[in-house]
Amino acid sequence: MRLPSEAPGTFVPLPPRARAGPGPRGRRGGGILRYGAIGLETVYLDNAASTRALESVADAVRHALLHAYGNPSSLHAMGLEAERLVEATRADLARVLGVAPNELVFTSGGTEANNLALKGAARARARRGRHLLVSPIEHDSVLNAVEALRAEGFEVDFLPVDGQGYVDPEGLRARIRPDTVLVSVGAVNNEIGTVQPIAAIGQVLASFGEDRPLLHTDAVQALGKVPLGEVVRHADLASFSAHKIHGPKGVGALYVRRGVRLVPLAQGGGQERDLRPGTENVPGIAGFGAALRELDGLVEAWPRMRELKARLWNALRASLPGIEIVRNGPELAEAAPHILNVSFPGLRGEVVVHALEEHGVFASTGSACTSRDPRPSHVLKAIGCSDAVAQGAVRLSLSRFTTDEDVERAVQAFAATVPNLLKFARVRGRSGGR
């Protein structure tokens, strides 16, 4: 995939000295890439972290910024036009999910949606019970939210997962207590692509009757990547984010089934049915709507993404004979179409990622939100990976725009870097790491 609006996707990394210090935002090497001069074409395989915005999305955001900048709560025509954009996106998302528009709350993204769902539901049901059940392979926005609830006196238990990351619905049944008020299991895991049996989990919860625990699912990686009809039908709360589907960053949504009560995280002017007060991010929401209106193109790309993912995996193995490569997560055909997680035991994933970058290939070690955490991925540890496998993991995530050429160039980059990195690691190991 070529980056937009640049001479065909070229980049020039800054020299090592310039990259050693903190970047513009205090991040090591932040904002280090310049595009359009000389160098290599880029291959972007970090689409689970974020996707390139569509041209229609950029147009919608620009239109809202320049021409629909009224406050959607204002009573005049400019406010009404802004409100129209907000409600049009709400209606679009409702159609995609098969829910009512008034069951959707706009947020600043998936993290806020997860926090609102978990904290809002737990606090609202605290009198009924204070026991929560959560999958251990959730995104940090879920895990840290439940840890905050633990500090408030809630009891949190983690559900076991198997070697592919699946939650067993019957195992869940055995762990539900009379005081269990909330269960959270992500629809698609962001690191290994496991597609959870949300419908079966929902059926287990439904068997507990009117006092059943609520089901929340983080569906950020699921929107546009897997069928969502059964997921939303069985979930009480579901979180979404725009920038995973070629929309803008800074906007997301929470589905709240009619009748489910939440305690808001903040107080303000009553927007979003008092659940998320504050002036709506109209440009972001308008861009979200534009991305939703092109979601069919993403859905149509599922078979192609699966084919490219399988080709990438097979070509990696063929191009690195004699080198141990581990694929983490479910079978290729069962996982989400856009995520491939591989490990090179003996190497650190971040070293591989930076080496690939020198060849114009952009990937990640796992969740972008934990990329600066030196500890092994909690997801890979939870599914039973050794430290060597967990530390050597690289996540490759595709998009509707990934091409055959991208796959070929990525494989060439791995073949050019991994053997040399392993030789260096062995020499370093023999010399005691000095």
Coordinates of C-alpha atoms in Angstrom, one line a residue:
M1 CA 0.0 0.0 0.0
R2 CA 1.3 3.4 -0.8
L3 CA 0.9 6.3 1.6
P4 CA -1.5 8.9 0.3
S5 CA -0.5 12.2 -1.3
E6 CA 3.1 11.4 -1.5
A7 CA 5.5 10.5 -4.3
P8 CA 4.9 6.9 -4.4
G9 CA 5.3 6.0 -0.8
T10 CA 8.9 6.8 -0.2
F11 CA 10.5 7.6 3.1
V12 CA 13.8 8.7 4.5
P13 CA 14.5 7.7 8.1
L14 CA 16.5 10.3 10.1
P15 CA 20.1 9.4 10.8
P16 CA 20.7 7.4 14.0
R17 CA 21.8 10.4 16.1
A18 CA 18.6 12.3 15.4
R19 CA 16.6 9.3 16.3
A20 CA 18.2 8.7 19.6
G21 CA 16.6 11.6 21.4
P22 CA 12.9 12.1 22.3
G23 CA 10.6 13.0 19.5
P24 CA 8.4 16.0 19.2
R25 CA 6.0 14.6 21.7
G26 CA 8.6 13.3 24.1
R27 CA 8.5 9.9 22.5
R28 CA 11.7 8.2 21.5
G29 CA 12.0 8.8 17.7
G30 CA 8.5 10.3 17.5
G31 CA 7.7 11.8 14.2
I32 CA 10.9 10.6 12.7
L33 CA 9.8 9.8 9.1
R34 CA 9.7 12.1 6.2
Y35 CA 8.1 11.0 3.0
G36 CA 8.4 11.9 -0.6
A37 CA 12.1 12.4 -1.1
I38 CA 14.2 9.3 -1.9
G39 CA 14.4 5.8 -0.6
L40 CA 12.1 2.8 -0.5
E41 CA 8.5 2.3 -1.1
T42 CA 6.6 1.7 2.1
V43 CA 4.6 -1.3 3.1
Y44 CA 2.2 -0.6 5.9
L45 CA 1.3 -3.8 7.9
D46 CA 0.2 -2.1 11.1
N47 CA -3.5 -1.7 10.3
A48 CA -4.7 -3.2 13.6
A49 CA -3.1 -0.2 15.2
S50 CA -4.6 2.3 12.8
T51 CA -5.6 2.6 9.2
R52 CA -5.1 5.2 6.5
A53 CA -8.2 7.5 6.3
L54 CA -10.2 7.3 3.1
E55 CA -10.3 10.3 0.8
S56 CA -14.1 10.5 1.5
V57 CA -13.3 10.6 5.2
A58 CA -10.9 13.4 4.9
D59 CA -13.4 15.3 2.8
A60 CA -16.1 14.8 5.4
V61 CA -13.9 16.0 8.2
R62 CA -12.8 19.0 6.2
H63 CA -16.4 19.8 5.3
A64 CA -17.4 19.7 9.0
L65 CA -14.5 21.8 10.1
L66 CA -15.0 24.5 7.5
H67 CA -18.7 24.5 6.8
A68 CA -20.6 22.7 9.6
Y69 CA -18.7 24.1 12.6
G70 CA -21.7 25.1 14.7
N71 CA -22.4 23.5 18.0
P72 CA -24.8 20.6 17.5
S73 CA -26.7 21.8 20.7
S74 CA -27.3 25.3 19.3
L75 CA -30.8 26.1 18.1
H76 CA -29.8 28.0 14.9
A77 CA -29.3 26.7 11.5
M78 CA -25.6 26.2 11.9
G79 CA -26.1 24.1 15.0
L80 CA -28.8 22.1 13.2
E81 CA -26.5 21.3 10.3
A82 CA -23.9 20.0 12.8
E83 CA -26.5 18.0 14.6
R84 CA -27.6 16.6 11.2
L85 CA -24.1 15.3 10.6
V86 CA -24.0 13.7 14.0
E87 CA -27.3 12.0 13.7
A88 CA -26.6 10.8 10.1
T89 CA -23.5 8.9 11.4
R90 CA -25.6 7.5 14.3
A91 CA -28.1 6.3 11.8
D92 CA -25.4 4.8 9.6
L93 CA -23.8 2.9 12.5
A94 CA -27.2 1.7 13.7
R95 CA -27.9 0.3 10.2
V96 CA -24.5 -1.5 10.2
L97 CA -25.1 -3.0 13.6
G98 CA -28.9 -3.6 13.3
V99 CA -29.7 -1.6 16.4
A100 CA -31.7 1.5 17.1
P101 CA -29.9 4.8 16.8
N102 CA -30.8 5.8 20.3
E103 CA -28.8 2.8 21.5
L104 CA -25.5 4.4 20.4
V105 CA -23.3 6.8 22.3
F106 CA -20.4 8.6 20.6
T107 CA -17.1 8.6 22.5
S108 CA -13.6 9.7 21.9
G109 CA -12.6 6.2 20.8
G110 CA -12.5 2.6 21.9
T111 CA -10.7 3.3 25.1
E112 CA -13.4 5.6 26.4
A113 CA -16.1 3.3 25.2
N114 CA -14.6 0.4 27.1
N115 CA -14.2 2.5 30.2
L116 CA -17.8 3.9 30.0
A117 CA -19.1 0.4 29.5
L118 CA -17.2 -1.3 32.3
K119 CA -17.2 1.4 35.0
G120 CA -20.6 2.7 34.1
A121 CA -22.3 -0.7 34.2
A122 CA -20.4 -2.0 37.3
R123 CA -21.2 1.1 39.3
A124 CA -24.8 1.1 38.2
R125 CA -25.2 -2.5 39.4
A126 CA -23.0 -2.3 42.5
R127 CA -25.9 -2.9 44.8
R128 CA -26.8 -6.1 43.0
G129 CA -23.2 -7.5 43.1
R130 CA -19.6 -6.6 42.7
H131 CA -18.1 -9.6 40.9
L132 CA -16.7 -9.2 37.4
L133 CA -15.5 -11.8 34.9
V134 CA -13.0 -10.8 32.2
S135 CA -11.0 -12.5 29.6
P136 CA -7.2 -12.1 30.3
I137 CA -6.3 -11.3 26.7
E138 CA -8.2 -8.0 26.6
H139 CA -6.8 -4.7 25.5
D140 CA -5.3 -2.6 28.3
S141 CA -8.3 -0.2 28.2
V142 CA -10.4 -3.1 29.5
L143 CA -7.8 -4.6 31.9
N144 CA -6.9 -1.3 33.4
A145 CA -10.5 -0.3 33.7
V146 CA -11.4 -3.4 35.7
E147 CA -8.2 -2.9 37.8
A148 CA -9.6 0.6 38.7
L149 CA -12.9 -1.1 39.7
R150 CA -11.0 -3.6 41.8
A151 CA -9.6 -0.6 43.7
E152 CA -13.2 0.5 44.3
G153 CA -14.0 -2.8 45.9
F154 CA -15.1 -4.9 43.0
E155 CA -13.8 -8.5 42.7
V156 CA -12.3 -9.4 39.3
D157 CA -11.7 -12.9 38.1
F158 CA -10.1 -13.8 34.8
L159 CA -11.5 -16.4 32.5
P160 CA -9.2 -19.1 31.3
V161 CA -8.4 -19.2 27.6
D162 CA -6.9 -22.0 25.6
G163 CA -3.8 -22.0 23.5
Q164 CA -5.5 -20.1 20.7
G165 CA -7.1 -17.5 22.9
Y166 CA -10.6 -18.9 23.0
V167 CA -12.9 -18.5 26.0
D168 CA -14.9 -21.6 26.8
P169 CA -18.5 -20.7 27.2
E170 CA -19.2 -23.6 29.6
G171 CA -16.1 -22.7 31.6
L172 CA -17.7 -19.2 31.9
R173 CA -20.9 -20.8 33.2
A174 CA -19.0 -22.5 36.0
R175 CA -17.6 -19.3 37.2
I176 CA -20.7 -17.2 37.3
R177 CA -21.8 -16.4 40.9
P178 CA -25.0 -14.9 42.2
D179 CA -23.1 -11.6 42.6
T180 CA -21.6 -11.6 39.1
V181 CA -22.9 -8.5 37.4
L182 CA -20.7 -8.1 34.3
V183 CA -18.7 -10.2 31.8
S184 CA -16.3 -8.7 29.3
V185 CA -14.9 -10.7 26.4
G186 CA -13.5 -9.0 23.3
A187 CA -15.1 -10.0 20.0
V188 CA -11.7 -10.1 18.1
N189 CA -8.4 -10.1 19.9
N190 CA -6.2 -7.2 18.7
E191 CA -2.9 -9.2 18.8
I192 CA -3.6 -12.7 17.6
G193 CA -7.0 -12.3 15.9
T194 CA -9.0 -14.8 17.9
V195 CA -12.7 -14.4 17.1
Q196 CA -14.5 -15.2 20.3
P197 CA -17.8 -17.2 20.4
I198 CA -19.8 -14.2 21.6
A199 CA -23.1 -15.7 20.6
A200 CA -22.4 -18.8 22.7
I201 CA -21.2 -16.7 25.6
G202 CA -24.4 -14.6 25.3
Q203 CA -26.6 -17.8 25.4
V204 CA -24.9 -19.0 28.5
L205 CA -25.5 -15.7 30.2
A206 CA -29.1 -15.6 29.0
S207 CA -29.7 -19.0 30.7
F208 CA -29.4 -17.2 34.1
G209 CA -32.6 -15.3 33.5
E210 CA -33.5 -11.7 34.3
D211 CA -30.7 -11.4 36.9
R212 CA -28.1 -12.5 34.4
P213 CA -24.8 -10.7 34.2
L214 CA -24.4 -8.1 31.5
L215 CA -22.1 -8.9 28.5
H216 CA -19.7 -6.3 27.2
T217 CA -17.6 -6.9 24.2
D218 CA -14.7 -4.8 22.9
A219 CA -15.6 -4.9 19.2
V220 CA -13.0 -2.4 18.0
Q221 CA -11.1 -5.0 15.9
A222 CA -14.3 -6.7 14.8
L223 CA -16.1 -3.8 13.1
G224 CA -15.7 -4.3 9.3
K225 CA -13.6 -7.5 9.8
V226 CA -16.1 -10.1 11.0
P227 CA -19.9 -10.5 10.9
L228 CA -21.3 -8.5 13.8
G229 CA -25.0 -9.4 13.7
E230 CA -24.8 -12.2 16.3
V231 CA -22.3 -10.3 18.3
V232 CA -24.5 -7.3 18.8
R233 CA -27.6 -9.5 19.2
H234 CA -26.1 -11.1 22.3
A235 CA -24.1 -8.3 23.8
D236 CA -25.5 -5.6 26.1
L237 CA -22.6 -3.3 25.5
A238 CA -20.2 -3.1 22.6
S239 CA -17.3 -0.7 21.9
F240 CA -16.2 0.6 18.5
S241 CA -13.5 2.9 17.0
A242 CA -13.5 4.8 13.7
H243 CA -9.8 4.7 12.9
K244 CA -9.6 1.0 12.6
I245 CA -11.9 1.2 9.6
H246 CA -10.2 4.0 7.7
G247 CA -12.0 6.7 9.7
P248 CA -10.4 9.5 11.8
K249 CA -8.8 9.0 15.2
G250 CA -10.4 10.4 18.3
V251 CA -13.9 9.1 17.7
G252 CA -15.7 5.9 18.6
A253 CA -19.0 4.6 19.9
L254 CA -20.6 2.5 22.5
Y255 CA -23.6 0.4 21.9
V256 CA -25.9 0.3 25.0
R257 CA -28.8 -2.0 24.8
R258 CA -32.1 -0.4 25.6
G259 CA -32.8 -0.7 29.3
V260 CA -29.1 -1.1 30.4
R261 CA -28.3 1.6 32.9
L262 CA -24.8 3.2 33.1
V263 CA -23.3 5.7 35.5
P264 CA -21.6 8.3 33.3
L265 CA -17.9 8.9 33.8
A266 CA -18.3 12.7 33.7
Q267 CA -21.0 15.3 34.3
G268 CA -21.8 18.1 31.9
G269 CA -24.4 19.5 29.6
G270 CA -26.5 16.4 28.9
Q271 CA -25.2 15.5 25.5
E272 CA -25.4 11.8 24.4
R273 CA -28.3 11.2 26.7
D274 CA -26.2 12.3 29.7
L275 CA -23.9 9.4 29.2
R276 CA -21.1 11.3 27.5
P277 CA -21.6 15.0 28.1
G278 CA -19.5 17.6 26.2
T279 CA -19.8 19.1 22.8
E280 CA -19.7 16.3 20.2
N281 CA -16.6 15.9 18.0
V282 CA -18.6 16.7 14.9
P283 CA -15.7 16.5 12.3
G284 CA -14.6 13.1 13.8
I285 CA -18.2 11.8 13.8
A286 CA -18.7 13.0 10.2
G287 CA -15.6 11.2 9.2
F288 CA -16.7 8.1 11.1
G289 CA -19.9 8.2 9.0
A290 CA -18.0 8.5 5.8
A291 CA -16.0 5.4 6.7
L292 CA -19.1 3.5 7.6
R293 CA -20.7 4.4 4.2
E294 CA -17.7 2.6 2.5
L295 CA -17.7 -0.3 4.9
D296 CA -18.9 -2.6 2.1
G297 CA -15.6 -2.3 0.4
L298 CA -13.9 -3.6 3.6
V299 CA -16.3 -6.4 3.9
E300 CA -15.8 -7.4 0.3
A301 CA -12.0 -7.5 1.0
W302 CA -12.3 -10.3 3.6
P303 CA -11.5 -13.2 1.3
R304 CA -8.6 -11.2 -0.3
M305 CA -7.2 -10.4 3.1
R306 CA -7.4 -14.0 4.2
E307 CA -5.6 -15.1 1.0
L308 CA -2.9 -12.5 1.4
K309 CA -2.4 -13.4 5.1
A310 CA -2.0 -17.1 4.2
R311 CA 0.4 -16.2 1.4
L312 CA 2.4 -14.1 3.8
W313 CA 2.7 -16.9 6.4
N314 CA 3.6 -19.5 3.8
A315 CA 6.1 -17.2 2.1
L316 CA 7.8 -16.3 5.4
R317 CA 8.4 -20.0 6.2
A318 CA 9.7 -20.7 2.7
S319 CA 12.0 -17.7 2.7
L320 CA 13.6 -18.5 6.1
P321 CA 14.7 -22.1 5.8
G322 CA 16.2 -23.5 9.0
I323 CA 14.9 -20.6 11.1
E324 CA 12.2 -21.3 13.8
I325 CA 9.1 -19.3 13.2
V326 CA 6.1 -19.7 15.4
R327 CA 2.6 -18.6 14.4
N328 CA 0.6 -17.4 17.5
G329 CA -3.2 -17.7 17.7
P330 CA -5.9 -19.6 15.9
E331 CA -5.7 -21.4 12.6
L332 CA -5.5 -18.9 9.7
A333 CA -9.0 -19.7 8.5
E334 CA -10.5 -19.2 11.9
A335 CA -8.8 -16.0 12.9
A336 CA -9.9 -12.5 11.9
P337 CA -8.8 -11.9 8.3
H338 CA -6.4 -9.0 9.0
I339 CA -4.1 -10.2 11.8
L340 CA -1.1 -12.5 11.6
N341 CA 1.1 -12.9 14.7
V342 CA 4.5 -14.6 14.3
S343 CA 7.4 -15.1 16.6
F344 CA 11.1 -15.5 16.1
P345 CA 12.5 -17.2 19.3
G346 CA 15.9 -15.8 20.1
L347 CA 15.1 -12.3 18.9
R348 CA 13.1 -9.5 20.4
G349 CA 10.1 -8.3 18.5
E350 CA 11.0 -4.7 18.7
V351 CA 14.4 -5.4 17.1
V352 CA 12.8 -7.1 14.2
V353 CA 10.2 -4.3 13.8
H354 CA 13.0 -1.6 13.7
A355 CA 15.0 -3.7 11.2
L356 CA 12.0 -4.1 9.0
E357 CA 11.5 -0.3 9.1
E358 CA 14.9 0.2 7.5
H359 CA 13.4 -1.7 4.5
G360 CA 10.3 0.4 4.5
V361 CA 8.1 -2.2 6.2
F362 CA 6.0 -1.0 9.1
A363 CA 4.7 -3.6 11.6
S364 CA 4.4 -3.8 15.4
T365 CA 5.1 -6.1 18.3
G366 CA 1.5 -6.2 19.4
S367 CA -0.9 -3.6 20.6
A368 CA 0.3 0.0 19.8
C369 CA -0.9 1.0 23.3
T370 CA 1.6 -1.3 24.9
S371 CA 4.5 -1.0 22.4
R372 CA 6.7 0.8 24.9
D373 CA 6.1 -1.8 27.6
P374 CA 9.2 -4.0 27.7
R375 CA 7.3 -6.9 29.3
P376 CA 6.2 -9.8 27.1
S377 CA 2.7 -9.6 25.7
H378 CA 0.1 -10.5 28.3
V379 CA -1.9 -12.0 25.5
L380 CA 0.8 -14.4 24.4
K381 CA 1.6 -15.3 27.9
A382 CA -2.0 -16.0 28.6
I383 CA -2.2 -18.5 25.7
G384 CA 0.8 -20.3 27.1
C385 CA 3.7 -19.0 24.9
S386 CA 7.2 -19.2 26.4
D387 CA 9.0 -16.0 27.2
A388 CA 11.2 -16.5 24.1
V389 CA 8.2 -16.8 21.8
A390 CA 6.3 -13.9 23.5
Q391 CA 9.4 -11.6 23.3
G392 CA 10.0 -12.4 19.7
A393 CA 6.5 -11.6 18.5
V394 CA 5.7 -9.4 15.5
R395 CA 2.2 -8.5 14.5
L396 CA 1.4 -8.1 10.8
S397 CA -2.0 -6.6 10.1
L398 CA -3.5 -6.1 6.7
S399 CA -6.1 -3.8 5.3
R400 CA -8.4 -3.7 2.2
F401 CA -5.5 -1.9 0.4
T402 CA -2.8 -4.5 1.1
T403 CA -1.5 -5.9 -2.2
D404 CA 0.5 -8.9 -3.5
E405 CA 3.4 -6.6 -3.9
D406 CA 3.2 -5.5 -0.3
V407 CA 3.4 -9.2 0.8
E408 CA 6.3 -9.9 -1.5
R409 CA 8.2 -6.9 -0.3
A410 CA 7.5 -7.7 3.4
V411 CA 8.8 -11.2 2.9
Q412 CA 11.9 -9.9 1.2
A413 CA 12.5 -7.6 4.2
F414 CA 12.2 -10.5 6.7
A415 CA 14.5 -12.6 4.6
A416 CA 17.1 -9.8 4.5
T417 CA 17.0 -9.0 8.2
V418 CA 16.0 -12.0 10.4
P419 CA 19.0 -14.3 9.6
N420 CA 21.5 -11.5 10.3
L421 CA 19.7 -10.5 13.5
L422 CA 19.8 -14.2 14.7
K423 CA 23.6 -14.4 13.9
F424 CA 24.2 -11.2 15.9
A425 CA 22.0 -12.5 18.8
R426 CA 24.0 -15.8 18.9
V427 CA 27.3 -14.0 18.9
R428 CA 26.1 -11.6 21.6
G429 CA 24.8 -14.6 23.6
R430 CA 28.2 -16.3 23.4
S431 CA 30.0 -13.2 24.5
G432 CA 27.7 -12.8 27.5
G433 CA 25.7 -9.9 26.0
R434 CA 28.5 -7.4 25.9

